[in-house]
Structures are given as C-alpha cells and as structure tokens.
mmCIF file of C-alpha atoms in Angstrom:
data_model
loop_
_atom_site.group_PDB
_atom_site.id
_atom_site.type_symbol
_atom_site.label_atom_id
_atom_site.label_comp_id
_atom_site.label_asym_id
_atom_site.label_seq_id
_atom_site.Cartn_x
_atom_site.Cartn_y
_atom_site.Cartn_z
ATOM 1 C CA TYR A 1 11.901 4.532 -1.442
ATOM 2 C CA ASN A 2 10.685 4.141 -4.998
ATOM 3 C CA THR A 3 6.884 4.145 -5.352
ATOM 4 C CA ASP A 4 6.749 3.622 -9.135
ATOM 5 C CA VAL A 5 4.132 1.139 -10.336
ATOM 6 C CA VAL A 6 3.903 0.595 -14.103
ATOM 7 C CA ASN A 7 0.501 -0.022 -15.714
ATOM 8 C CA PHE A 8 0.700 -2.449 -18.658
ATOM 9 C CA ASN A 9 -2.942 -2.428 -19.764
ATOM 10 C CA LYS A 10 -2.408 -0.294 -22.880
ATOM 11 C CA LYS A 11 1.006 -1.858 -23.499
ATOM 12 C CA SER A 12 -0.416 -5.368 -23.799
ATOM 13 C CA PHE A 13 -1.638 -7.490 -26.728
ATOM 14 C CA ILE A 14 -4.747 -9.659 -26.486
ATOM 15 C CA PHE A 15 -5.949 -12.845 -28.147
ATOM 16 C CA GLU A 16 -9.330 -14.484 -27.430
ATOM 17 C CA ASP A 17 -8.893 -18.267 -27.547
ATOM 18 C CA LYS A 18 -12.157 -20.113 -28.235
ATOM 19 C CA ASN A 19 -10.495 -23.490 -28.873
ATOM 20 C CA SER A 20 -8.599 -24.219 -25.621
ATOM 21 C CA LEU A 21 -5.166 -23.976 -27.224
ATOM 22 C CA SER A 22 -2.052 -25.092 -25.359
ATOM 23 C CA PHE A 23 0.709 -22.650 -24.470
ATOM 24 C CA GLU A 24 2.935 -24.274 -27.101
ATOM 25 C CA GLN A 25 0.275 -23.538 -29.728
ATOM 26 C CA ILE A 26 0.012 -19.939 -28.523
ATOM 27 C CA LEU A 27 3.726 -19.489 -29.275
ATOM 28 C CA THR A 28 3.375 -20.518 -32.921
ATOM 29 C CA ASP A 29 3.680 -17.843 -35.606
ATOM 30 C CA SER A 30 0.111 -18.336 -36.835
ATOM 31 C CA ILE A 31 -1.346 -17.541 -33.405
ATOM 32 C CA GLN A 32 1.147 -14.781 -32.604
ATOM 33 C CA LYS A 33 -0.205 -12.846 -35.593
ATOM 34 C CA LYS A 34 -3.670 -12.862 -34.039
ATOM 35 C CA PHE A 35 -2.664 -10.884 -30.948
ATOM 36 C CA LYS A 36 -4.098 -7.360 -31.119
ATOM 37 C CA LEU A 37 -2.918 -4.269 -29.228
ATOM 38 C CA ASN A 38 -5.226 -3.458 -26.346
ATOM 39 C CA LYS A 39 -6.536 0.114 -26.594
ATOM 40 C CA SER A 40 -8.772 0.094 -23.525
ATOM 41 C CA GLU A 41 -7.808 1.312 -20.067
ATOM 42 C CA THR A 42 -10.030 -1.422 -18.603
ATOM 43 C CA PRO A 43 -10.448 -4.345 -21.045
ATOM 44 C CA ASN A 44 -13.769 -6.096 -20.450
ATOM 45 C CA PHE A 45 -14.896 -9.321 -22.156
ATOM 46 C CA GLY A 46 -18.059 -9.843 -20.111
ATOM 47 C CA HIS A 47 -19.100 -13.423 -19.366
ATOM 48 C CA THR A 48 -17.196 -15.680 -21.741
ATOM 49 C CA ASN A 49 -16.143 -19.310 -22.059
ATOM 50 C CA SER A 50 -13.056 -18.254 -24.000
ATOM 51 C CA THR A 51 -9.550 -18.091 -22.572
ATOM 52 C CA ILE A 52 -8.229 -14.540 -22.742
ATOM 53 C CA TRP A 53 -4.518 -14.469 -23.532
ATOM 54 C CA ILE A 54 -2.438 -11.390 -22.724
ATOM 55 C CA LYS A 55 1.043 -10.745 -24.045
ATOM 56 C CA PHE A 56 3.265 -7.916 -22.821
ATOM 57 C CA THR A 57 6.923 -6.981 -22.767
ATOM 58 C CA ALA A 58 8.349 -5.631 -19.497
ATOM 59 C CA LYS A 59 11.612 -3.797 -19.032
ATOM 60 C CA ASN A 60 13.018 -2.919 -15.625
ATOM 61 C CA ASN A 61 13.803 0.766 -15.952
ATOM 62 C CA ILE A 62 12.502 1.704 -12.496
ATOM 63 C CA ALA A 63 15.258 3.879 -11.046
ATOM 64 C CA ASP A 64 16.770 3.038 -7.649
ATOM 65 C CA LEU A 65 14.590 -0.031 -7.121
ATOM 66 C CA THR A 66 16.175 -2.165 -4.410
ATOM 67 C CA GLU A 67 13.252 -4.474 -3.639
ATOM 68 C CA LYS A 68 11.733 -7.488 -5.378
ATOM 69 C CA LEU A 69 9.519 -6.937 -8.411
ATOM 70 C CA TYR A 70 5.970 -8.301 -8.569
ATOM 71 C CA LEU A 71 3.383 -8.602 -11.291
ATOM 72 C CA PHE A 72 0.067 -7.454 -9.807
ATOM 73 C CA ILE A 73 -3.222 -8.592 -11.412
ATOM 74 C CA THR A 74 -6.769 -7.558 -10.541
ATOM 75 C CA PRO A 75 -9.746 -7.992 -10.093
ATOM 76 C CA ILE A 76 -10.026 -10.580 -7.319
ATOM 77 C CA TRP A 77 -12.886 -12.609 -8.818
ATOM 78 C CA LEU A 78 -10.891 -14.159 -11.677
ATOM 79 C CA ASP A 79 -11.091 -17.958 -11.329
ATOM 80 C CA SER A 80 -7.831 -19.033 -13.000
ATOM 81 C CA ILE A 81 -4.775 -16.973 -13.921
ATOM 82 C CA HIS A 82 -1.907 -18.710 -15.730
ATOM 83 C CA VAL A 83 1.291 -16.666 -15.857
ATOM 84 C CA TYR A 84 4.204 -17.684 -18.115
ATOM 85 C CA ILE A 85 7.493 -15.911 -17.371
ATOM 86 C CA PRO A 86 10.546 -16.624 -19.564
ATOM 87 C CA THR A 87 13.586 -18.207 -17.949
ATOM 88 C CA GLU A 88 16.895 -19.374 -19.415
ATOM 89 C CA ASN A 89 17.194 -21.454 -22.600
ATOM 90 C CA ASN A 90 13.918 -20.133 -24.073
ATOM 91 C CA LYS A 91 11.848 -21.898 -21.434
ATOM 92 C CA TYR A 92 8.958 -20.518 -19.391
ATOM 93 C CA LYS A 93 8.025 -20.764 -15.736
ATOM 94 C CA HIS A 94 4.312 -21.463 -15.301
ATOM 95 C CA ILE A 95 2.564 -20.017 -12.224
ATOM 96 C CA LEU A 96 -1.103 -20.718 -11.506
ATOM 97 C CA SER A 97 -3.360 -18.683 -9.227
ATOM 98 C CA GLY A 98 -6.923 -17.357 -9.022
ATOM 99 C CA GLN A 99 -10.048 -17.553 -6.917
ATOM 100 C CA ALA A 100 -10.600 -21.229 -7.823
ATOM 101 C CA HIS A 101 -7.198 -22.257 -6.424
ATOM 102 C CA PRO A 102 -5.909 -22.615 -2.830
ATOM 103 C CA PHE A 103 -5.076 -19.323 -1.133
ATOM 104 C CA GLU A 104 -1.937 -20.843 0.412
ATOM 105 C CA THR A 105 -0.321 -21.346 -3.013
ATOM 106 C CA ARG A 106 -0.054 -17.614 -3.725
ATOM 107 C CA SER A 107 3.298 -15.852 -3.870
ATOM 108 C CA LEU A 108 2.015 -13.403 -1.256
ATOM 109 C CA GLN A 109 -0.782 -14.166 1.201
ATOM 110 C CA LYS A 110 -2.932 -11.253 0.012
ATOM 111 C CA PRO A 111 -6.467 -11.063 -1.450
ATOM 112 C CA HIS A 112 -5.156 -9.737 -4.779
ATOM 113 C CA TYR A 113 -2.838 -11.635 -7.104
ATOM 114 C CA PHE A 114 0.925 -11.052 -6.868
ATOM 115 C CA PHE A 115 3.442 -13.024 -8.937
ATOM 116 C CA ASP A 116 7.208 -13.036 -8.394
ATOM 117 C CA PHE A 117 8.703 -11.329 -11.418
ATOM 118 C CA PRO A 118 12.513 -11.640 -11.566
ATOM 119 C CA LEU A 119 13.785 -8.840 -13.789
ATOM 120 C CA LYS A 120 17.243 -7.324 -13.555
ATOM 121 C CA GLN A 121 17.951 -3.642 -14.156
ATOM 122 C CA GLU A 122 17.387 -2.838 -17.872
ATOM 123 C CA GLU A 123 16.462 -6.480 -18.564
ATOM 124 C CA GLU A 124 13.511 -7.131 -20.898
ATOM 125 C CA LYS A 125 11.082 -10.069 -20.909
ATOM 126 C CA THR A 126 7.999 -10.941 -22.959
ATOM 127 C CA CYS A 127 5.412 -12.700 -20.790
ATOM 128 C CA TYR A 128 2.043 -14.350 -21.313
ATOM 129 C CA ILE A 129 -1.057 -14.509 -19.127
ATOM 130 C CA ALA A 130 -4.128 -16.708 -19.676
ATOM 131 C CA ILE A 131 -7.343 -15.801 -17.838
ATOM 132 C CA GLN A 132 -10.377 -18.064 -17.432
ATOM 133 C CA SER A 133 -13.393 -17.227 -15.299
ATOM 134 C CA GLN A 134 -17.094 -17.874 -14.857
ATOM 135 C CA HIS A 135 -17.436 -14.253 -13.789
ATOM 136 C CA ILE A 136 -16.915 -11.120 -15.873
ATOM 137 C CA VAL A 137 -13.449 -11.208 -17.421
ATOM 138 C CA SER A 138 -11.544 -7.933 -17.174
ATOM 139 C CA PHE A 139 -8.037 -7.157 -16.009
ATOM 140 C CA HIS A 140 -5.504 -4.633 -14.768
ATOM 141 C CA LEU A 141 -1.774 -5.386 -14.998
ATOM 142 C CA HIS A 142 0.849 -3.570 -12.937
ATOM 143 C CA LEU A 143 4.543 -4.137 -12.276
ATOM 144 C CA GLY A 144 6.452 -2.774 -9.307
ATOM 145 C CA GLY A 145 7.714 -3.320 -5.770
ATOM 146 C CA LEU A 146 5.605 -3.809 -2.653
ATOM 147 C CA ILE A 147 6.271 -0.261 -1.422
ATOM 148 C CA GLY A 148 4.828 1.107 -4.649
ATOM 149 C CA PHE A 149 1.808 -1.199 -4.472
ATOM 150 C CA ASN A 150 1.118 -0.230 -0.845
ATOM 151 C CA TYR A 151 1.317 3.445 -1.799
ATOM 152 C CA LYS A 152 -1.064 2.889 -4.732
ATOM 153 C CA SER A 153 -3.444 0.891 -2.518
ATOM 154 C CA GLN A 154 -3.613 3.725 0.016
ATOM 155 C CA LYS A 155 -4.549 6.203 -2.715
ATOM 156 C CA ASP A 156 -7.166 3.837 -4.172
ATOM 157 C CA ASP A 157 -8.667 3.231 -0.713
ATOM 158 C CA SER A 158 -8.872 6.976 -0.081
ATOM 159 C CA LEU A 159 -10.828 7.496 -3.299
ATOM 160 C CA PHE A 160 -13.042 4.504 -2.505
ATOM 161 C CA PHE A 161 -13.985 5.777 0.960
ATOM 162 C CA LEU A 162 -14.558 9.282 -0.438
ATOM 163 C CA TYR A 163 -17.005 7.769 -2.934
ATOM 164 C CA ILE A 164 -18.779 5.761 -0.210
ATOM 165 C CA GLY A 165 -19.012 8.858 1.992
ATOM 166 C CA MET A 166 -20.615 10.896 -0.789
ATOM 167 C CA MET A 167 -23.083 8.082 -1.506
ATOM 168 C CA PHE A 168 -24.064 7.927 2.192
ATOM 169 C CA LEU A 169 -24.665 11.689 2.175
ATOM 170 C CA LEU A 170 -26.891 11.320 -0.883
ATOM 171 C CA CYS A 171 -28.740 8.445 0.787
ATOM 172 C CA SER A 172 -29.255 10.422 4.018
ATOM 173 C CA TYR A 173 -30.412 13.482 2.067
ATOM 174 C CA ASN A 174 -33.148 11.481 0.331
ATOM 175 C CA ILE A 175 -34.308 9.883 3.582
ATOM 176 C CA PHE A 176 -34.594 13.280 5.340
ATOM 177 C CA LEU A 177 -36.281 14.699 2.248
ATOM 178 C CA ALA A 178 -38.807 11.861 2.340
ATOM 179 C CA ILE A 179 -39.573 12.572 6.009
ATOM 180 C CA GLY A 180 -40.157 16.249 5.261
ATOM 181 C CA THR A 181 -42.127 15.919 2.028
ATOM 182 C CA LYS A 182 -43.814 12.528 2.607
ATOM 183 C CA GLN A 183 -42.749 11.508 -0.897
ATOM 184 C CA LYS A 184 -42.381 7.739 -1.261
ATOM 185 C CA SER A 185 -40.107 8.170 -4.282
ATOM 186 C CA ASN A 186 -37.407 9.668 -2.044
ATOM 187 C CA ILE A 187 -37.618 6.680 0.313
ATOM 188 C CA PHE A 188 -37.267 4.250 -2.597
ATOM 189 C CA TYR A 189 -34.346 6.216 -4.025
ATOM 190 C CA GLY A 190 -32.652 6.411 -0.619
ATOM 191 C CA CYS A 191 -33.029 2.628 -0.160
ATOM 192 C CA TYR A 192 -31.713 2.020 -3.686
ATOM 193 C CA ILE A 193 -28.569 4.051 -2.948
ATOM 194 C CA PHE A 194 -28.090 2.234 0.383
ATOM 195 C CA PHE A 195 -28.200 -1.207 -1.251
ATOM 196 C CA LEU A 196 -25.937 0.046 -4.039
ATOM 197 C CA ILE A 197 -23.396 1.040 -1.374
ATOM 198 C CA MET A 198 -23.632 -2.381 0.276
ATOM 199 C CA SER A 199 -23.186 -4.129 -3.068
ATOM 200 C CA THR A 200 -20.142 -2.013 -3.928
ATOM 201 C CA VAL A 201 -18.493 -2.678 -0.564
ATOM 202 C CA SER A 202 -19.192 -6.401 -0.894
ATOM 203 C CA TYR A 203 -17.535 -6.736 -4.305
ATOM 204 C CA THR A 204 -14.530 -4.531 -3.658
ATOM 205 C CA HIS A 205 -13.554 -5.454 -0.098
ATOM 206 C CA LEU A 206 -15.640 -8.101 1.667
ATOM 207 C CA ARG A 207 -15.463 -10.596 -1.182
ATOM 208 C CA ALA A 208 -11.679 -10.579 -1.007
ATOM 209 C CA HIS A 209 -11.906 -12.635 2.209
ATOM 210 C CA GLU A 210 -13.894 -15.379 0.435
ATOM 211 C CA THR A 211 -10.794 -16.247 -1.599
ATOM 212 C CA ARG A 212 -9.131 -17.508 1.584
ATOM 213 C CA HIS A 213 -11.504 -20.462 1.824
#
C-alpha cells in the first residue's frame, strides 16, 4: 500500500482578503497578481477578520495509488473552510466545511477536515481555499489516500504521547523535589506543567469531539 502524503504548505500561494471578495473576483487578473508564495512551514495569521485565500496546484504523481484521493486540512478549530476544485468547462465545485458547520455534511465523519479530491494519474489542477475563523488562523494542507493519512496520524500520535510522557515526568520530578526541599517554587512549577499538559490535550484531542455537536 502507498503511504505517500504530500504537504502543500510551501507550494501554496496566499492572499489576505480584507474586503470580502467573491470567488469570481478572486479569479480576476488584478487579484491573482496579489497572491504571494507561502514560505512558512506553518502559516499563522493570528486572530483576523480577513478571509485567507490559498491557491495551490496539485498533480497526481503518487505511484501505485489505487485508492481515492483526499485533501486534508488542519487544524480542527477553523470555523469555515471553502474549497473550490476545478471541474469540466472551467467551472469549480464548491465544498463548505469547518467547525461552524454540521458535522454530518463532511466528506468523512472524522474530527479533521477531508475533502474528496478527484485527480487522475498525472492530472493537474489548480485549487482555491478560503478560510475564515474567529480563532487563530493557521493551516496545514496535505493530499493523499486514507492509508497514507492513517499512517501519518499514527506517527503524529506517537510523537504527541512521547511529548506528554516527558512533560508528566518533568511534572512529577518537580513535585517530588518540592516534597524533599520544601520549596514552594517547585510546587508552583509542577502545577504549571500539569495544567499545560491538560490544556495541550484539550486543544489537540478532546476539542475534536466538540465539532460533532
């Protein structure tokens, strides 16, 4: 099975729309010139009222891929994600998803955002994504099959739990140190690390279940 998953973050172009432009306006030459190549591994726009437009060109050169292709977008707290995928006769298919929209409307019933991405072998398509959110706006774009995404998810989860384990060890060390030395600073630091762990778990895993309601 092919486990290739292609990251499009540094292969994408970005335009910050402060005027609520329509998709038809985005396609005009004057706006197309304003798209800038993204040079960041993790683009972050902070809290913004702007619509962040992303443009990227995908080509299916994944060898021996026999399963369906999906566009995978994170993080989970994005309120609205508009995806425009070209079809025949220079038209675009519009797909809407995000935390602010019903969970049942998603292509796959998963906490993260998967979009059907029909792309034949060696075919090339230029797609657009518009992101709006009341939370911090950042993004990761990947293209691949479900087997590849499951493989990537397992690796990411392993690193996540390794990080949590190390943080728990550091927390426990400070608590035991506080008991032995009677230093209040170690207790405060141990409690700080504990609540940091809880906050991290909440935002990366537990909050995913909120999107179902």
